[in-house]
C-alpha positions as semicolon CSV with decimal commas, in nm:
position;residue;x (nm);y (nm);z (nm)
1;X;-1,537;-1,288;2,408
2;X;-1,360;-1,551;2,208
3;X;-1,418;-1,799;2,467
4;X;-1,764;-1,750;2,410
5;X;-1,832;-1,724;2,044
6;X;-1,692;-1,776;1,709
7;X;-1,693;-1,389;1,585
8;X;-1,508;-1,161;1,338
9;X;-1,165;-1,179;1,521
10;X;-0,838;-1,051;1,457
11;X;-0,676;-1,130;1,214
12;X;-0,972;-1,212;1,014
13;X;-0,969;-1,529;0,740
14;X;-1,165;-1,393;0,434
15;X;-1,296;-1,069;0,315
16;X;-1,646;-1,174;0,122
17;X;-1,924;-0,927;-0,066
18;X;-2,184;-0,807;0,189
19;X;-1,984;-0,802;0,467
20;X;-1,932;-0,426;0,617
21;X;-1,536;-0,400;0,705
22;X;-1,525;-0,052;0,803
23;X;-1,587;-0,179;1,112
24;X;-1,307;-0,288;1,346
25;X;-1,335;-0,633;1,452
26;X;-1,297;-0,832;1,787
27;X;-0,983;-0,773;1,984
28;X;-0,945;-1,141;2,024
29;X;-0,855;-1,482;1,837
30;X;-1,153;-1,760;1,821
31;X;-0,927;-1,995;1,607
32;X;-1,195;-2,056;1,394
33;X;-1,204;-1,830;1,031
34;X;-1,548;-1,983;0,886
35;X;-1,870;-2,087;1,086
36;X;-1,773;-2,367;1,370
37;X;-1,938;-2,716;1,473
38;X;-2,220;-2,596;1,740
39;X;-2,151;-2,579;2,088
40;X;-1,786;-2,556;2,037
41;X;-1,725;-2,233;2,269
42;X;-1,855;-2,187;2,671
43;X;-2,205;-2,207;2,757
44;X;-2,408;-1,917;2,969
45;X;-2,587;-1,949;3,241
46;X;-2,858;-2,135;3,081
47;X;-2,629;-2,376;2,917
48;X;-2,701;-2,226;2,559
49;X;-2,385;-2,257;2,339
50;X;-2,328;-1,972;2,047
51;X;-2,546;-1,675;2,167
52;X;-2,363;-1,489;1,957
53;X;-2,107;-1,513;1,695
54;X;-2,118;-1,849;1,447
55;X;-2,434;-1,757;1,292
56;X;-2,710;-1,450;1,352
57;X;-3,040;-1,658;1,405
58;X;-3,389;-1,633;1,209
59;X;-3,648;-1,563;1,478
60;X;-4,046;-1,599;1,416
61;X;-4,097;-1,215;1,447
62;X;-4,191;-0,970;1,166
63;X;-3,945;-0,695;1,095
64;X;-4,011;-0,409;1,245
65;X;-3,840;-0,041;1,302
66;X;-3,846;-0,083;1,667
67;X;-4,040;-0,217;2,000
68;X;-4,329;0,051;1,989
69;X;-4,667;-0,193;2,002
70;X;-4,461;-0,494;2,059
71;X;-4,624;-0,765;2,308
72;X;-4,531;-0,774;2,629
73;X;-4,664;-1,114;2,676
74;X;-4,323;-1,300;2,493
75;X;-4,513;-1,410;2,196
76;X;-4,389;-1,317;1,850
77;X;-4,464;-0,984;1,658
78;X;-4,632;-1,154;1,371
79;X;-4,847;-1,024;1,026
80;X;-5,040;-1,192;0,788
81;X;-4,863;-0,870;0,506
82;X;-4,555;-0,953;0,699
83;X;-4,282;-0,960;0,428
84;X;-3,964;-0,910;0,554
85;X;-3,811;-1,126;0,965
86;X;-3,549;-1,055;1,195
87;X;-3,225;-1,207;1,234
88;X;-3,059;-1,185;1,612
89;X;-2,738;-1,193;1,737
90;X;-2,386;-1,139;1,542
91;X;-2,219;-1,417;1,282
92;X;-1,860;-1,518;1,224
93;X;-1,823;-1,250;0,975
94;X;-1,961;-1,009;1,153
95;X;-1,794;-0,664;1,308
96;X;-1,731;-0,547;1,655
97;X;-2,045;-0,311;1,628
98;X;-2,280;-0,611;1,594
99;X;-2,133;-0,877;1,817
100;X;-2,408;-0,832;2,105
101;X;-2,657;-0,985;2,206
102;X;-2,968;-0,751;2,123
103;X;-2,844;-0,666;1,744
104;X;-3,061;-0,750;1,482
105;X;-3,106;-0,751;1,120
106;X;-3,415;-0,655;0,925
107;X;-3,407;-0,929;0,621
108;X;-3,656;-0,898;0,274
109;X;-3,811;-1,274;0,290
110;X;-3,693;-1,271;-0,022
111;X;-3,330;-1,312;0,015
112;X;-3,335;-1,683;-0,008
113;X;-2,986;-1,748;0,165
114;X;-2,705;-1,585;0,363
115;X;-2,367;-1,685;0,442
116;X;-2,444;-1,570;0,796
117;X;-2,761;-1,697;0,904
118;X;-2,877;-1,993;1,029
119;X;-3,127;-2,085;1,309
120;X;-3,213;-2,310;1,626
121;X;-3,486;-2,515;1,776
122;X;-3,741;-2,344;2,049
123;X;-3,998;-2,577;2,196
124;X;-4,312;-2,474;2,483
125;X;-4,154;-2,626;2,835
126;X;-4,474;-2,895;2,835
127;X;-4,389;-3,061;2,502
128;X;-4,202;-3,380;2,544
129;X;-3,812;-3,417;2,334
130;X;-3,597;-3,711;2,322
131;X;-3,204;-3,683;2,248
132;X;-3,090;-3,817;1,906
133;X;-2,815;-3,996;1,996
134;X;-2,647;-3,994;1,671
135;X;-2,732;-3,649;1,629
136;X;-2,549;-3,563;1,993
137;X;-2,262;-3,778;1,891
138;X;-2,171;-3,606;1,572
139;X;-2,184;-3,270;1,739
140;X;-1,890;-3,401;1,993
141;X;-1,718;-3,535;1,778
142;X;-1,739;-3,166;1,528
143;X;-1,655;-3,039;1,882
144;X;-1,337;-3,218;1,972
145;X;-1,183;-3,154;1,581
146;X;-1,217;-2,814;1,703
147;X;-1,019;-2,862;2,046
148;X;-0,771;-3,053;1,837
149;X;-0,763;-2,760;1,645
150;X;-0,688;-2,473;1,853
151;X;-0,459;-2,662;2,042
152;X;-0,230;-2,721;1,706
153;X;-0,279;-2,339;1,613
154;X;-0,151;-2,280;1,966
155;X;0,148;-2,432;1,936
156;X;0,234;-2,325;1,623
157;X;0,246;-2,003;1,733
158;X;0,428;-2,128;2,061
159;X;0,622;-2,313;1,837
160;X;0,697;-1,977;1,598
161;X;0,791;-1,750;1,899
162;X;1,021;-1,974;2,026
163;X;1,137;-2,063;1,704
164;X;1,181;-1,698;1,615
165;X;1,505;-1,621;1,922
166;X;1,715;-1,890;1,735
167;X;1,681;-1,730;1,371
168;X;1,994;-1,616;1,216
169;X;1,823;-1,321;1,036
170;X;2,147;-1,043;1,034
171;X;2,071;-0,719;0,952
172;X;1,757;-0,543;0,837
173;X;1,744;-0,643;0,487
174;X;1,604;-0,421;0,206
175;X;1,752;-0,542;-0,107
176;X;1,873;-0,334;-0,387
177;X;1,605;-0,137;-0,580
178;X;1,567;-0,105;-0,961
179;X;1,404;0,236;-1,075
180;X;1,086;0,179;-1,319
181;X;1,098;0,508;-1,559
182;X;0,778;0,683;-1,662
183;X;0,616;0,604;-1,943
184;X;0,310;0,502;-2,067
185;X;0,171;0,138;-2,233
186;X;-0,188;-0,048;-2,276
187;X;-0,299;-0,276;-2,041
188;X;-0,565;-0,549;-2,070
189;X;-0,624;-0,798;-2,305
190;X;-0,879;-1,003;-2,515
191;X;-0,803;-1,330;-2,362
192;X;-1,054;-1,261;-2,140
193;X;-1,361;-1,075;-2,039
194;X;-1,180;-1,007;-1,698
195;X;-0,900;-0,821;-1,872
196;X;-1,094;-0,605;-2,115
197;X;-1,120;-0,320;-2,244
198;X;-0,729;-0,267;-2,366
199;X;-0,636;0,082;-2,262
200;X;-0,375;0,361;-2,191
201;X;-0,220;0,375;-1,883
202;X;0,065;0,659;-1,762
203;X;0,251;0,563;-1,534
204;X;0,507;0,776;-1,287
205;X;0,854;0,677;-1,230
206;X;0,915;0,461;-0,879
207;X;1,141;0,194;-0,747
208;X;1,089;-0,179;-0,739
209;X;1,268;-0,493;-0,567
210;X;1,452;-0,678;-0,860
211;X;1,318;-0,973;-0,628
212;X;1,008;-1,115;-0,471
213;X;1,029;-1,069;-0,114
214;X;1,169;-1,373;0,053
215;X;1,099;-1,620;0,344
216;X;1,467;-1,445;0,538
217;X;1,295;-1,069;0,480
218;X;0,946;-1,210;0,637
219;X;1,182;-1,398;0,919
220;X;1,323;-1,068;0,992
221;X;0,984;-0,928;1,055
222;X;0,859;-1,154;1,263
223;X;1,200;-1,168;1,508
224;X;1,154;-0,747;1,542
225;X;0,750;-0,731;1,606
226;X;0,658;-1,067;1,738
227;X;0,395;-1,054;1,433
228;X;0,213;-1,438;1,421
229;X;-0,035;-1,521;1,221
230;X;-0,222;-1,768;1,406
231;X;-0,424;-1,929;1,176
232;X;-0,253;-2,257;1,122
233;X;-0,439;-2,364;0,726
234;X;-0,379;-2,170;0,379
235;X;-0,492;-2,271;0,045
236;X;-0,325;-2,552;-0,125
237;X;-0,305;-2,825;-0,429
238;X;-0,486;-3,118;-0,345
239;X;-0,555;-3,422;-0,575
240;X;-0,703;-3,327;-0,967
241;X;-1,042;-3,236;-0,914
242;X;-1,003;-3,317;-0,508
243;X;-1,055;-3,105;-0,220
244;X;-1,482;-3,002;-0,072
245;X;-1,519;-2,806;-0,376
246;X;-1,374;-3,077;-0,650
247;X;-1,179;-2,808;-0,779
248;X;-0,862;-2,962;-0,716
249;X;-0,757;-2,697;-0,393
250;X;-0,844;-2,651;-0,060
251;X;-0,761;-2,503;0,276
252;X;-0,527;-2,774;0,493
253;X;-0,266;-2,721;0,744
254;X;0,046;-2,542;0,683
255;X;0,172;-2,193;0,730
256;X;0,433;-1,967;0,559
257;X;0,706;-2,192;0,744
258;X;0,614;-2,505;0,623
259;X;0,915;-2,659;0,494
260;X;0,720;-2,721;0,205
261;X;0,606;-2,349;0,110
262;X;0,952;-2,239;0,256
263;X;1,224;-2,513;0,162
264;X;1,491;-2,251;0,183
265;X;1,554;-1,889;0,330
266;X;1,582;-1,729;-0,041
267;X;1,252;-1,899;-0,175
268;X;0,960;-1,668;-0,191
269;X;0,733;-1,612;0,120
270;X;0,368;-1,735;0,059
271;X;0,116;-1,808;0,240
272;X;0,111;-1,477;0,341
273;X;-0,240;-1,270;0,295
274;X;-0,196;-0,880;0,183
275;X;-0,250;-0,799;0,509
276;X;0,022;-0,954;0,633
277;X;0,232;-0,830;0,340
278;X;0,089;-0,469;0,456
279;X;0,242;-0,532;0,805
280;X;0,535;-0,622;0,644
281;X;0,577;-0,352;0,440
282;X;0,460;-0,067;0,700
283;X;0,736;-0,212;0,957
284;X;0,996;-0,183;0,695
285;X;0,874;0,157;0,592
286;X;0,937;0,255;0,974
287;X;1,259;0,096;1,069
288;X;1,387;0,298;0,703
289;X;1,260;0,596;0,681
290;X;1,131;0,502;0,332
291;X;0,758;0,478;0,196
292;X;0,699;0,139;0,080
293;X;0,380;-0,075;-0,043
294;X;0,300;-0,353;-0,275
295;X;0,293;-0,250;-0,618
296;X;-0,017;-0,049;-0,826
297;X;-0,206;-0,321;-1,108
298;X;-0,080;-0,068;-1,326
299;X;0,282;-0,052;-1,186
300;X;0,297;-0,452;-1,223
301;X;0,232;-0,416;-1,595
302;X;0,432;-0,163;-1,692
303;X;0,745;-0,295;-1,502
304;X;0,644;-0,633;-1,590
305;X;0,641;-0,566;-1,958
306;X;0,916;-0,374;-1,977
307;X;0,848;-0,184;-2,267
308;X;0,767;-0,545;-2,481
309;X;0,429;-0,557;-2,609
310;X;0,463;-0,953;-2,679
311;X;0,242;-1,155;-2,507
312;X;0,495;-1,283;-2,246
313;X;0,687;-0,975;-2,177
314;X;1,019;-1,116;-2,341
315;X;0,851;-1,283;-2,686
316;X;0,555;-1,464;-2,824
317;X;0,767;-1,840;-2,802
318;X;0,617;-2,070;-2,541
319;X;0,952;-2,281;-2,524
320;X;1,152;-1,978;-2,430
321;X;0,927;-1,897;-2,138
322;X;1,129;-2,090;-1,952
323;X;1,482;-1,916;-1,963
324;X;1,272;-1,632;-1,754
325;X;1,049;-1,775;-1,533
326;X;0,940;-2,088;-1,286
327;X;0,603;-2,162;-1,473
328;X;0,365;-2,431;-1,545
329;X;0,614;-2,644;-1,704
330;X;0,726;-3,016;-1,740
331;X;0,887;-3,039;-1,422
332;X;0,592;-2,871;-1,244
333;X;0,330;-3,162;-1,472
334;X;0,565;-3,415;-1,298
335;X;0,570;-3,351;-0,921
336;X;0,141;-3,255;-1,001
337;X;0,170;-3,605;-1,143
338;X;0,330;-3,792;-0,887
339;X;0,196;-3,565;-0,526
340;X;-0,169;-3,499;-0,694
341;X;-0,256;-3,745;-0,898
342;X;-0,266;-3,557;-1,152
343;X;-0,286;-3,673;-1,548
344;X;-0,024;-3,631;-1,747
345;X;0,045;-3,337;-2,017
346;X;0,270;-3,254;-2,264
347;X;0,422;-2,924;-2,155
348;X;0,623;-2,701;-2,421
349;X;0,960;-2,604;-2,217
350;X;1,083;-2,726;-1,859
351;X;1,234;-2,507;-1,595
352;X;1,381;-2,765;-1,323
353;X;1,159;-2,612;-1,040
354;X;0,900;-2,830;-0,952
355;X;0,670;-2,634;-0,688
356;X;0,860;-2,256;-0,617
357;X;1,224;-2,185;-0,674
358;X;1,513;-1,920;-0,486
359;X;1,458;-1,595;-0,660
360;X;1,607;-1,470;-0,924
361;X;1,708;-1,835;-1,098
362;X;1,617;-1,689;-1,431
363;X;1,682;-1,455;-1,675
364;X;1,597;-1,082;-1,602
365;X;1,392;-0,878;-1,791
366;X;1,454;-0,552;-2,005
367;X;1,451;-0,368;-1,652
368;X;1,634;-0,580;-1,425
369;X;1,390;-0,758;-1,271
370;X;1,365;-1,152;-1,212
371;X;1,066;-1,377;-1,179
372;X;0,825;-1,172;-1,391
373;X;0,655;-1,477;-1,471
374;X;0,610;-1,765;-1,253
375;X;0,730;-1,835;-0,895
376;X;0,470;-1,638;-0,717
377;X;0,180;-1,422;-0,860
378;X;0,208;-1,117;-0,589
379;X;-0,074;-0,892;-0,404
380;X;-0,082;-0,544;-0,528
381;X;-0,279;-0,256;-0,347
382;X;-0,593;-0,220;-0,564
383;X;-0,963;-0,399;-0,542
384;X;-1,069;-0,646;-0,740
385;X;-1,286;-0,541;-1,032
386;X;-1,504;-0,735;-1,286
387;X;-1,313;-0,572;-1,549
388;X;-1,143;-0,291;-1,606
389;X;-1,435;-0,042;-1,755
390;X;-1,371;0,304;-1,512
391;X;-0,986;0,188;-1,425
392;X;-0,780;0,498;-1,337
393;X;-0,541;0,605;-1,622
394;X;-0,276;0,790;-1,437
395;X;-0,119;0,494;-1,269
396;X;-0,316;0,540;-0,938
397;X;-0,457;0,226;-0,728
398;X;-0,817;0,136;-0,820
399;X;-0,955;0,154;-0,476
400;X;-1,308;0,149;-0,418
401;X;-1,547;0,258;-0,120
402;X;-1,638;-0,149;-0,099
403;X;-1,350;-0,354;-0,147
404;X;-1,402;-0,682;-0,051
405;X;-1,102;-0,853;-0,275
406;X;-0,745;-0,744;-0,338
407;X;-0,582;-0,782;-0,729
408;X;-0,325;-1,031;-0,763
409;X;-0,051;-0,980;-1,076
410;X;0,107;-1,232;-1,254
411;X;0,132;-1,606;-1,265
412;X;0,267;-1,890;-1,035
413;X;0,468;-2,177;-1,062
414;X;0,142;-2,402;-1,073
415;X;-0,163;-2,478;-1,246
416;X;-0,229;-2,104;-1,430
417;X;-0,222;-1,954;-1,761
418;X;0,084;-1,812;-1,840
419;X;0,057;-1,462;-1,928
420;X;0,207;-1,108;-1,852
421;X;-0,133;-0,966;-1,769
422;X;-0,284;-1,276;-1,568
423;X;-0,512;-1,142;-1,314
424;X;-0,569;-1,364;-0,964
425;X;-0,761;-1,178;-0,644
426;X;-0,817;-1,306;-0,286
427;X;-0,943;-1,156;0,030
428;X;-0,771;-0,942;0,208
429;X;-0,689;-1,226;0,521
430;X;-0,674;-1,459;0,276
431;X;-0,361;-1,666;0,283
432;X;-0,241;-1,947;0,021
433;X;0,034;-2,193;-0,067
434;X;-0,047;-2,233;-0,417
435;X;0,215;-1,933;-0,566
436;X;0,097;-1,613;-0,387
437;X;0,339;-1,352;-0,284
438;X;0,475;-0,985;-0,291
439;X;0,750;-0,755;-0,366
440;X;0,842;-0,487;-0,252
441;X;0,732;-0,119;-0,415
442;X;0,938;0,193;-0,309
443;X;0,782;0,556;-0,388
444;X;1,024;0,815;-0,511
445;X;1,073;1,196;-0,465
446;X;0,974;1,410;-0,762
447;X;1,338;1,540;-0,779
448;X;1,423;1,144;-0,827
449;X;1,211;1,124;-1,094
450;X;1,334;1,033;-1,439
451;X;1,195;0,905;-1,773
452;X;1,389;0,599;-2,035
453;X;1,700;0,700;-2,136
454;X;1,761;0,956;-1,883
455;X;2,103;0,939;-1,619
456;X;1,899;0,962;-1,319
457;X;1,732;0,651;-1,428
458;X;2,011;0,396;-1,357
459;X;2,041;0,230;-1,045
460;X;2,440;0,191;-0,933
461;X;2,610;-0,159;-0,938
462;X;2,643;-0,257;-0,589
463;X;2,650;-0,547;-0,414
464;X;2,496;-0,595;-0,054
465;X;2,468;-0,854;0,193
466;X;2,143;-0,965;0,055
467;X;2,294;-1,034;-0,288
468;X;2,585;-1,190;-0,221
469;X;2,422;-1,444;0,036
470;X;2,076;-1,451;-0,228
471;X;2,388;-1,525;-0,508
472;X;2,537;-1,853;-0,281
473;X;2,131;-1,998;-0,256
474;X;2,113;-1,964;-0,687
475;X;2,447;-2,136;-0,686
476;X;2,322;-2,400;-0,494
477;X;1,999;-2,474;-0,616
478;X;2,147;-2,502;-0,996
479;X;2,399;-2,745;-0,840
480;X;2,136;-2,930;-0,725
481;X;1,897;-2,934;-1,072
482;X;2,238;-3,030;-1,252
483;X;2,254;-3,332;-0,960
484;X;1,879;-3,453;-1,047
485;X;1,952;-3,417;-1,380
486;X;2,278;-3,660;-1,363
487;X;2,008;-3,855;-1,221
């Protein structure tokens, strides 16, 4: 089917509101996550490009609840009280139950726009056309980006595969855990209307990497399943106020092995969507035995703050924030400066990271854990919600019946507010280079359970593989800040 339309592939690019995901989509890979220049995919027998997929088409006919009275003539079904047309064919976004040919869609007139709909010329045989040249020349040209296109995406994942026998990965790597004890604390804040109403949370006691997962873990993935993610673009920084939305990002080539994203095996993965940090985590849950996810929204606070109720996590002093944490900082206002174009600011500490940094370069928090702010911001499992009025207090996910967006927790190493309760969200497929990541979240046995204070709750001191190689890549890096510092 993919060679015929742009549909709702696998993987998908973007979860958005209206669209119905319960639906599996289509067994194939178009190459092409948004709508697509026209005419990009095979013709049928009548030389009509897009029949379906790219967009469902506005026809002249009134809506109706099916064919009973219809003409039989071929002219359209219309009404002078007609309030409400038909739209034909499946879109981009839509799912494998609507990608034929005779679906259609009963639309209110009303609904002014749709992210799916679009339409196409029809003219009687005897009426006389003439090609727009210019018109016909901009569509090739649309066309052949698109060729260009698929043939990159297809050898980066040639390119991956290949790539993938050589990697030195070792063995299966699950790093150390740190246990979070139970315990309750108030989540929210009045910064803004996102994060309100403050309220009590209780959480249960479960295990936590003291470490975002990094680009070795996902390598390690990828060598055992053969998982690619073919899409070849993710979000990224683009010039101040740049990029189609003059925002300042925008989706451009790269992947989560762009030396760029990736400029060492111990940096944190990005680019990665939460489903591919799903994957992840469900092949690591098989190959040990253990039950592992991202973390709960109100897992990432508690462990985040540690039981600190400053705004930071670890104080209220913006100059300190960097003993803790690759932020938005002076080095990071410097390489914005000099790559983006950016205008210059007066930052209040400096953390010698630039763009990400190896985990755990920092100080740890009251709980062991590194990189609580900055680095990455990192999926956890729940929706996205306009607030959190109705949250769960028990320490469950917030997962709704239409979740169209996944929570993000904390803040990057780039252009965010710095705070212990930032909120981000993307779509589910979504995938970006601009400090989006995940750790890993390990569920624990009741008889494991434990509360502060008690025995049960501390981990024991032991040094792996993972931290004695992650321990050589710190070493390194702070030889090499202490270098550009000489400098």
């Amino acid at each position: 089917m993919c060679d015929y339309a742009n549909v709702y592939h696998t993987p998908p690019h973007l979860q958005l509101p209206g669209i119905d995901l319960s639906q599996p989509s289509v067994a194939c890979n178009d190459f092409s996550p948004y709508v697509n220049a026209v005419g990009s995919f095979l013709q049928n027998s009548f030389g009509l490009h897009d029949m379906i997929g790219n967009t469902s088409e506005w026809v002249a006919d009134c809506a109706s609840d099916n064919y009973a009275g219809a003409p039989t003539e071929g002219s359209a079904r219309t009404s002078k009280s007609c309030s409400a047309h038909i739209l034909r064919g499946g879109s981009w976004a839509d799912t494998q139950n609507r990608v034929e040919i005779s679906y259609r869609q009963l639309v209110d007139d009303s609904i002014v726009r749709s992210l799916q709909a679009g339409f196409r010329l029809a003219l009687d045989a005897k009426e006389k056309t003439s090609l727009n040249e210019n018109f016909a020349r901009n569509i090739k040209q649309s066309q052949e980006k698109f060729k260009a296109r698929i043939a990159s995406s297809q050898a980066l994942i040639d390119q991956t595969l290949a790539g993938s026998k050589t990697w030195n990965t070792g063995k299966l790597i699950l790093p150390p855990m740190v246990t979070i004890p139970a315990g309750e604390f108030l989540m929210g804040n009045d910064a803004s209307e996102k994060s309100k109403p403050i309220h009590k949370v209780g959480v249960k006691a479960f295990k936590m990497s003291p470490y975002e997962t990094t680009v070795q873990q996902f390598k390690q993935f990828v060598q055992a399943t053969g998982y690619i993610i073919s899409d070849d673009e993710c979000w990224k920084w683009v010039d101040e106020n740049g990029g189609r939305f003059k925002v300042g990002f925008d989706v451009e080539p790269g992947n989560w092995l762009t030396p760029a994203y990736a400029p060492s095996d111990f940096h944190p993965v990005m680019c990665v969507s939460w489903n591919d940090a799903n994957a992840y985590l469900k092949w690591l849950s098989q190959s040990t035995g253990k039950t592992l996810s991202p973390a709960h929204r109100s897992r990432m606070g508690i462990r985040a703050r540690a039981g600190n109720i400053t705004k930071y996590g670890v104080g209220d002093d913006e100059k300190s924030l960097c003993d803790y944490g690759n932020i938005w900082d002076a080095s990071g206002m410097r390489a914005f400066v000099r790559d983006h174009k950016y205008q210059s600011k007066p930052m209040a500490c400096d953390d010698g990271a630039e763009y990400t940094t190896v985990v755990g370069t920092y100080k740890p928090n009251a709980f062991g854990l590194y990189d609580m702010l900055g680095n990455v911001s990192e999926w956890t499992q729940d929706c996205d919600q306009k607030n959190y009025v109705g949250a769960p207090t028990d320490g469950s996910a917030w997962i709704t019946e239409e979740c169209h967006m996944r929570s993000r927790r904390g803040s990057g190493y780039g252009l965010h507010d710095i705070h212990i309760s930032l909120r981000g969200h993307g779509g589910q497929s979504n995938r970006s280079s601009m400090g989006e990541g995940f750790r890993i979240v390990e569920e624990i046995s009741t008889e494991e359970n434990c509360t502060k204070g008690a025995k049960n709750c501390k981990d024991a001191a032991r040094k792996s593989e993972f931290d004695i190689a992650l321990a050589r890549a710190q070493k390194a890096e702070k030889q090499r800040r202490k270098k550009v510092d000489a400098n």
